[in-house]
mmCIF file of C-alpha atoms in Angstrom:
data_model
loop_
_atom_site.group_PDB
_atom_site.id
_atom_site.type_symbol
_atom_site.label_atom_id
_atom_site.label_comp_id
_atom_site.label_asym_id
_atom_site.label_seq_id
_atom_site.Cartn_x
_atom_site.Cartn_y
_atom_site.Cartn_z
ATOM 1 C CA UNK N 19 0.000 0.000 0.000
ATOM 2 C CA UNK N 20 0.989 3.446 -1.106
ATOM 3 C CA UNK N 21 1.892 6.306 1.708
ATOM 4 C CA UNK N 22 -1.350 8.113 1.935
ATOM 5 C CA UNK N 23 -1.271 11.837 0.633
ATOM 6 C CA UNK N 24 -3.881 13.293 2.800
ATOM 7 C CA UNK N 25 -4.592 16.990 3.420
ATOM 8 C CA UNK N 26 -7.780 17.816 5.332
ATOM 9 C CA UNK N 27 -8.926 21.151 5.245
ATOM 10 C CA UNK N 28 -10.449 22.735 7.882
ATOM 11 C CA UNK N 29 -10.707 25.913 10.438
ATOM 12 C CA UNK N 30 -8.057 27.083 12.863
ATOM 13 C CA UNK N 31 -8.669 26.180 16.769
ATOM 14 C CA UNK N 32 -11.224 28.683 18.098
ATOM 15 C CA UNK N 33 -14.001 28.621 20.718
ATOM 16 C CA UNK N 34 -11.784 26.653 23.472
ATOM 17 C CA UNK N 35 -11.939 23.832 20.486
ATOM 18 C CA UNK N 36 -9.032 22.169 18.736
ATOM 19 C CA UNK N 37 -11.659 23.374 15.620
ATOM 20 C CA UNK N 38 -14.759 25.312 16.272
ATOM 21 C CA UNK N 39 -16.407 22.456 13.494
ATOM 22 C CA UNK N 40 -18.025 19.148 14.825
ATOM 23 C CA UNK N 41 -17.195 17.705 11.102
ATOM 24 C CA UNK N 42 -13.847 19.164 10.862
ATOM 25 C CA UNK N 43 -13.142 17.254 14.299
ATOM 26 C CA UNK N 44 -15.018 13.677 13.737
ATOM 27 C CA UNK N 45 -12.787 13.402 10.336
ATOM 28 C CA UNK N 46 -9.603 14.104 11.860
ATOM 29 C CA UNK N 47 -10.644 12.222 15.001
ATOM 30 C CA UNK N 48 -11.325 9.241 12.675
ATOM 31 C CA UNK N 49 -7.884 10.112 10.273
ATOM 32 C CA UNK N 50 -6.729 9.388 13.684
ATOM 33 C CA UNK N 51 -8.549 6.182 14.198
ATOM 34 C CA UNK N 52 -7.371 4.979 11.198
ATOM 35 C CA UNK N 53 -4.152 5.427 11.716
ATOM 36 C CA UNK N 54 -3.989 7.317 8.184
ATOM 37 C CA UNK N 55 -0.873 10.306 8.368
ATOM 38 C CA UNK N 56 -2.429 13.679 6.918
ATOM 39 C CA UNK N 57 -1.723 17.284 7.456
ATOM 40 C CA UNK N 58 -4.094 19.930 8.196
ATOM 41 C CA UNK N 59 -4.710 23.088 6.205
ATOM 42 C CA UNK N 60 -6.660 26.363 6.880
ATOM 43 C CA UNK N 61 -9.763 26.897 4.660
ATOM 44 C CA UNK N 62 -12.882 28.786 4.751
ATOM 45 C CA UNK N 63 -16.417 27.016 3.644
ATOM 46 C CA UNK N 64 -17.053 29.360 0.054
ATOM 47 C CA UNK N 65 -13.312 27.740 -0.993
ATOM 48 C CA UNK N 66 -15.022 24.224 -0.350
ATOM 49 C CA UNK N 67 -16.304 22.125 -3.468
ATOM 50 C CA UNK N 68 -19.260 21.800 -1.346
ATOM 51 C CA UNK N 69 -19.137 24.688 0.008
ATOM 52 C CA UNK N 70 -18.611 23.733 3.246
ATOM 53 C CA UNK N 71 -16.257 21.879 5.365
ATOM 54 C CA UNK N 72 -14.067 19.372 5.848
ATOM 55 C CA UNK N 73 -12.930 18.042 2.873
ATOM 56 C CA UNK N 74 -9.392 15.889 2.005
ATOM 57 C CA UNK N 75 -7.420 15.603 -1.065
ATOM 58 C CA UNK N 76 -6.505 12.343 -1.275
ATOM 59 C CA UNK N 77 -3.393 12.237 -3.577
ATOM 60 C CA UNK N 78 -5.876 14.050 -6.134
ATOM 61 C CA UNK N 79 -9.079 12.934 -5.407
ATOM 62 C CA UNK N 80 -11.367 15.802 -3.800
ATOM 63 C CA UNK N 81 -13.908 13.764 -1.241
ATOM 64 C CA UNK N 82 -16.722 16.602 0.318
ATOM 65 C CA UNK N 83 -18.509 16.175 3.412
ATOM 66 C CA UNK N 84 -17.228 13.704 6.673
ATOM 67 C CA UNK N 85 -19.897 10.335 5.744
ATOM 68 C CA UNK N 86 -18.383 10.458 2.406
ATOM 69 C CA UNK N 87 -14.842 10.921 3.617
ATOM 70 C CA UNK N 88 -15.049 8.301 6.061
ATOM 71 C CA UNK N 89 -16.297 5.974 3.423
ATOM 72 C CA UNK N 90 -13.820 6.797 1.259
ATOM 73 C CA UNK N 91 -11.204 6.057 3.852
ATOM 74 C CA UNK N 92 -12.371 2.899 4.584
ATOM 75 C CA UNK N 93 -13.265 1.697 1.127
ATOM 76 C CA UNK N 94 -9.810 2.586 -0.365
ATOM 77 C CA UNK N 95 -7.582 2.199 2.977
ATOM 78 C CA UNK N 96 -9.931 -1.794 3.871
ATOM 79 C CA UNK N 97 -10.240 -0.424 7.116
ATOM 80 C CA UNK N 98 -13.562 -1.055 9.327
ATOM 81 C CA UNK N 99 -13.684 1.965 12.129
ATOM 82 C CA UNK N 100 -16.939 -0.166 13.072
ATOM 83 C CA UNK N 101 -14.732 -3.594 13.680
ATOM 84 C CA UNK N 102 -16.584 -5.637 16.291
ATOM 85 C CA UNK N 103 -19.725 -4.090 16.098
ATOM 86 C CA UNK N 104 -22.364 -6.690 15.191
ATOM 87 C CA UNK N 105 -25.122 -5.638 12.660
ATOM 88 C CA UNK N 106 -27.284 -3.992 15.182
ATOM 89 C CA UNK N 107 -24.305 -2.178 17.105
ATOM 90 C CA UNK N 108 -23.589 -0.969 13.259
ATOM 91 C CA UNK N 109 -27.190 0.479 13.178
ATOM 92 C CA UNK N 110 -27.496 1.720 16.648
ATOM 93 C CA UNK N 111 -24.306 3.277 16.121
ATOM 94 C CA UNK N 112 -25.941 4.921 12.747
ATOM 95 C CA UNK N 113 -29.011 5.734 14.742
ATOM 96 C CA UNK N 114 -27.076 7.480 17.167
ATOM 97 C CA UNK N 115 -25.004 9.520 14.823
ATOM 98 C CA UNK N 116 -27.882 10.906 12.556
ATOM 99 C CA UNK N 117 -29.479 12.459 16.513
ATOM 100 C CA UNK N 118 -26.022 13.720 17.020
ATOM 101 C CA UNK N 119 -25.298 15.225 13.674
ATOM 102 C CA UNK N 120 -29.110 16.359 12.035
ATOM 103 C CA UNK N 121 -30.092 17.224 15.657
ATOM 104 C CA UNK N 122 -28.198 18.132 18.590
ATOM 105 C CA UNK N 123 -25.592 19.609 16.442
ATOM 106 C CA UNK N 124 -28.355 22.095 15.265
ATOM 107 C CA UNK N 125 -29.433 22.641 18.730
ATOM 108 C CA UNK N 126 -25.748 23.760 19.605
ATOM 109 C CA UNK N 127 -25.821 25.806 16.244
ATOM 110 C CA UNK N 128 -28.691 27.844 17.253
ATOM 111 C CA UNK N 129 -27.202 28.777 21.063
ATOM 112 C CA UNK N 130 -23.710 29.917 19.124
ATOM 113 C CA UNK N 131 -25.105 31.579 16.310
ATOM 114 C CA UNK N 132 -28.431 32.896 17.278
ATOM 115 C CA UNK N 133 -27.930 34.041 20.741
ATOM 116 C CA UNK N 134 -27.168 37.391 20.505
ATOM 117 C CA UNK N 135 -24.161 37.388 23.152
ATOM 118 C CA UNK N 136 -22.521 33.378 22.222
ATOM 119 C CA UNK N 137 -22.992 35.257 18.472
ATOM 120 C CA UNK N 138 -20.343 38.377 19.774
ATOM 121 C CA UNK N 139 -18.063 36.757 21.743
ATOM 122 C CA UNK N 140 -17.590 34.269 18.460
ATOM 123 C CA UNK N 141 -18.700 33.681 15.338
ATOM 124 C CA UNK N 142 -18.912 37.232 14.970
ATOM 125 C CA UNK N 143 -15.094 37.378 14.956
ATOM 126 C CA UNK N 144 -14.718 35.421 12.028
ATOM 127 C CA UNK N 145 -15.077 38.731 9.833
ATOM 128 C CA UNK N 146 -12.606 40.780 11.903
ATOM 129 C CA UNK N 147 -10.075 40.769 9.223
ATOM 130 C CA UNK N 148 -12.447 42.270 6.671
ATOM 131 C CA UNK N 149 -12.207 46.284 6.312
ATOM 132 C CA UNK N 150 -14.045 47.668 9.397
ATOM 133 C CA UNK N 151 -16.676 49.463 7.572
ATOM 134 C CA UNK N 152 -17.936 46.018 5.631
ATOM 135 C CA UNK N 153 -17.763 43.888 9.065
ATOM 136 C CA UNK N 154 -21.300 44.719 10.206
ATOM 137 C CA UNK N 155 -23.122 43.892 7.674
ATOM 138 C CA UNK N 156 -21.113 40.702 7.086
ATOM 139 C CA UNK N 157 -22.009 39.838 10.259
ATOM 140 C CA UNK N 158 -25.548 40.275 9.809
ATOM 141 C CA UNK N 159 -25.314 38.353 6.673
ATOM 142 C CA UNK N 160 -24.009 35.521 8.302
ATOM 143 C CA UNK N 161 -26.250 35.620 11.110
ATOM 144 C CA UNK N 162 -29.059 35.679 8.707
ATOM 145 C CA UNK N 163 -28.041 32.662 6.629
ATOM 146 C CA UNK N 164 -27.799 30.681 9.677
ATOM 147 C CA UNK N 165 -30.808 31.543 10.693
ATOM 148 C CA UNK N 166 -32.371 30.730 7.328
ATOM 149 C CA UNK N 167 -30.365 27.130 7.708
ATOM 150 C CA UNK N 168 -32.023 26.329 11.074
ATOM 151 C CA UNK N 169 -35.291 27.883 10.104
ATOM 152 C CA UNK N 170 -35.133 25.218 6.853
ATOM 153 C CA UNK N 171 -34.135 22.577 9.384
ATOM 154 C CA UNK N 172 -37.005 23.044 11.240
ATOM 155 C CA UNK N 173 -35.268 23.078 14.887
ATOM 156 C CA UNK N 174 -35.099 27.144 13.835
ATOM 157 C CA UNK N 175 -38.463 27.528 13.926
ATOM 158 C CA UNK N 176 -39.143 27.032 17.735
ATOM 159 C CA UNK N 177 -38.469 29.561 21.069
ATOM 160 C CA UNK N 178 -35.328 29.647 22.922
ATOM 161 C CA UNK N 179 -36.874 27.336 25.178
ATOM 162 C CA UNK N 180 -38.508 24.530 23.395
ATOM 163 C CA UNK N 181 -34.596 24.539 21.443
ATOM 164 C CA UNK N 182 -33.162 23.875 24.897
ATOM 165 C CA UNK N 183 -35.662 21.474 25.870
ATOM 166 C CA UNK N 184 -35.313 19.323 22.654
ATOM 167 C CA UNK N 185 -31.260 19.799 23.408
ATOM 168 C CA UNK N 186 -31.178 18.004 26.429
ATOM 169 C CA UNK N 187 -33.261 14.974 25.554
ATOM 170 C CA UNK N 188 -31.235 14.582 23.421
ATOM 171 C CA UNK N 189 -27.863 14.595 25.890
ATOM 172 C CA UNK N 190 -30.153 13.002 28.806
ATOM 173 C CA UNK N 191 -30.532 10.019 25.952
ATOM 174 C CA UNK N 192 -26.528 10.079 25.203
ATOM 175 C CA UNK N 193 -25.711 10.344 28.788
ATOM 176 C CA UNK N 194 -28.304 7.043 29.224
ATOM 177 C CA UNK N 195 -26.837 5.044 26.498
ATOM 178 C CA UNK N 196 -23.429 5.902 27.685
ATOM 179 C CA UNK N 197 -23.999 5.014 30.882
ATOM 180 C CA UNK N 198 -20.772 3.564 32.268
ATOM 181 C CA UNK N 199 -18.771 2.145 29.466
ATOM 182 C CA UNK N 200 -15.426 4.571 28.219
ATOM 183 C CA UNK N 201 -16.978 4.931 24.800
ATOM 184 C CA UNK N 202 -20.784 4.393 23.125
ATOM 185 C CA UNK N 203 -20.014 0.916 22.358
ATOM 186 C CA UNK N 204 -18.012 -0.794 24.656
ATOM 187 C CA UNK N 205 -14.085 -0.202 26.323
ATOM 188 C CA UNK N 206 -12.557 1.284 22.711
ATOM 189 C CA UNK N 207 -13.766 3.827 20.361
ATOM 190 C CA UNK N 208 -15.265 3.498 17.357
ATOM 191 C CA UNK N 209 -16.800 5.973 14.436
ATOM 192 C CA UNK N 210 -19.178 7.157 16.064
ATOM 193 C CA UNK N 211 -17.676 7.983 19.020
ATOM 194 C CA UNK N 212 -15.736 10.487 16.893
ATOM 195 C CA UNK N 213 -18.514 12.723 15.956
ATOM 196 C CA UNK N 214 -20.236 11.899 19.855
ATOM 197 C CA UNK N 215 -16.960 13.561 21.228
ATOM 198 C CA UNK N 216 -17.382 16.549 18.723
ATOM 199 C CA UNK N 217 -20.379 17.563 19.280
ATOM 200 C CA UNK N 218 -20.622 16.993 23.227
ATOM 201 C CA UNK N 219 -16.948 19.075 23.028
ATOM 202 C CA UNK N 220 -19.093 22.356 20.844
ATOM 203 C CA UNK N 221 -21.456 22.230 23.869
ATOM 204 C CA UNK N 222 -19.163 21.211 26.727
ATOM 205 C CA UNK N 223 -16.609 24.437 25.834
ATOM 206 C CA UNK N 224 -16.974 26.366 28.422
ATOM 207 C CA UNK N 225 -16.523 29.791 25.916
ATOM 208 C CA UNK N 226 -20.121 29.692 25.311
ATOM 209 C CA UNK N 227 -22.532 30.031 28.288
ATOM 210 C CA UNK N 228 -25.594 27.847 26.871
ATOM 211 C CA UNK N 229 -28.533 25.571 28.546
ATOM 212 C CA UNK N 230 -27.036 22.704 26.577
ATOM 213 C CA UNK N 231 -23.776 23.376 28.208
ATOM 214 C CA UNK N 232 -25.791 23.026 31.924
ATOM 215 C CA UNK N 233 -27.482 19.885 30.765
ATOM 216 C CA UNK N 234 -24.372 17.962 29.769
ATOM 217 C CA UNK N 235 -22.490 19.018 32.719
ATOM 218 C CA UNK N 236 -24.866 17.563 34.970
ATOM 219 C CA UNK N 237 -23.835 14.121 33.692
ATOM 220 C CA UNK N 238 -20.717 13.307 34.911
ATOM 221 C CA UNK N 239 -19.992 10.710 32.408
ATOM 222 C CA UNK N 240 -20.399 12.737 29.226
ATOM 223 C CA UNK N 241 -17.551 15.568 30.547
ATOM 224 C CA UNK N 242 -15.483 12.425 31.770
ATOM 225 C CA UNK N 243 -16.385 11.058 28.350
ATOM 226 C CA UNK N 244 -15.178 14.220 26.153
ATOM 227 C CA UNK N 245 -11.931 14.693 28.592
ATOM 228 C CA UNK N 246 -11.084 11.234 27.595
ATOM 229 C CA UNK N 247 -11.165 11.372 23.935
ATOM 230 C CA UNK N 248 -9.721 14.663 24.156
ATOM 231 C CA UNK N 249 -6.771 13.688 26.108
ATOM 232 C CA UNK N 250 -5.952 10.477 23.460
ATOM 233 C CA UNK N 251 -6.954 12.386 20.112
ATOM 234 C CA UNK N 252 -5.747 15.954 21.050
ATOM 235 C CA UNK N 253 -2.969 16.084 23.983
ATOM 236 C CA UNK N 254 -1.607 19.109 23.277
ATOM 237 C CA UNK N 255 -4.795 21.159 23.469
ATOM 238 C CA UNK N 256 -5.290 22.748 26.935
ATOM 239 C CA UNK N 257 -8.753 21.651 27.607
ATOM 240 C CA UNK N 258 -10.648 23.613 30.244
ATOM 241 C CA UNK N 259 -13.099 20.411 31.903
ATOM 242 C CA UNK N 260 -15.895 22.040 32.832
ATOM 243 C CA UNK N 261 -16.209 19.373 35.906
ATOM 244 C CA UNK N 262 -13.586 16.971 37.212
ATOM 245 C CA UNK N 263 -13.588 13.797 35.181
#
């Protein structure tokens, strides 16, 4: 087998995050898992084929979107990040991954992007380099579009607190499924254990005051859970544990 040529392109660590994107982090988590060597390169969603990120060149070949690249990966590297999983661990694992990525991910999206304070303190500072007279109305642009993307999604469409309150079902059900084990499926991780740790991470950061953050940190096994994969996949990055795992 070749020497894989693997650039993954991404955002720079913001937000208390290694990267502020959930994506970004499950493919490099599962790079990782794969024991696949890659670099890392700054890039911005409109420079995406997609339009949005992550997405690797692999020695040429352009693969959009984290399912896809993880399919790639597997298909071209014969690796199985599922191996040992039996056919209904496979779709539980699925199950779980389509709450954590078409749901509670949007549920963190709103409290970042939407709330009007989480929304200054940072994703408004993604346009700080632009000329100062353009950055305002960038910044309502982009604070528009996401709203238009969450009120598409549906999950835009509700109050403040019917968001939260969809949220943490969501987390109380991770947190139950969980329940004692190191990872979602036993004493190793697997896939989807890298997008679990992503997305609990967004809302576990404590650079974003949110009712998401209070309902994962009363589960003591979910911050444990987040400052275990974060100590294996990132080691260098100065995590702040919002509790004592």
């Amino acid at each position: 087998m070749t020497t894989p040529q693997i650039t993954l392109y991404g955002c720079a660590p913001a937000f208390g995050l290694p990267d502020p994107s959930p994506f970004v982090t499950k493919t490099e988590v599962q790079l990782q898992m794969a024991g696949l060597p890659y670099r890392k390169v700054f890039a911005i969603p409109p420079e995406a084929p997609k339009g949005k990120l992550p997405y690797i060149d692999d020695a040429g070949d352009a693969v959009c979107d984290s399912s896809f690249i993880r399919a790639h990966l597997e298909h071209k590297y014969a690796l199985d990040l599922d191996a040992g999983l039996d056919a209904r661990q496979r779709a539980e694992a699925w199950a779980v991954e389509r709450l954590l990525e078409d749901h509670l991910y949007w549920a963190m999206v709103w409290f970042r992007w939407i709330d009007a304070d989480n929304f200054a303190k940072g994703p408004a500072h993604f346009v700080d380099r632009a000329p100062e007279a353009m950055r305002q109305r960038l910044r309502e642009d982009m604070q528009a579009a996401k709203q238009n993307e969450l009120h598409a999604h549906g999950l835009g469409r509700h109050s403040r607190e019917q968001i939260a309150e969809l949220g943490t079902r969501s987390i109380d059900a991770l947190a139950a499924l969980l329940g004692e084990q190191d990872y979602l499926f036993g004493d190793r991780p697997h896939g989807v254990d890298a997008i679990g740790f992503s997305v609990l991470a967004a809302i576990l950061t404590p650079f974003f005051d949110t009712p998401l953050r209070a309902a994962a940190e009363r589960h003591p096994n979910l911050v444990a859970y987040v400052a275990r994969m974060m100590r294996f996949y990132y080691p260098a990055h100065a995590w702040q544990q919002p509790l004592a795992a």
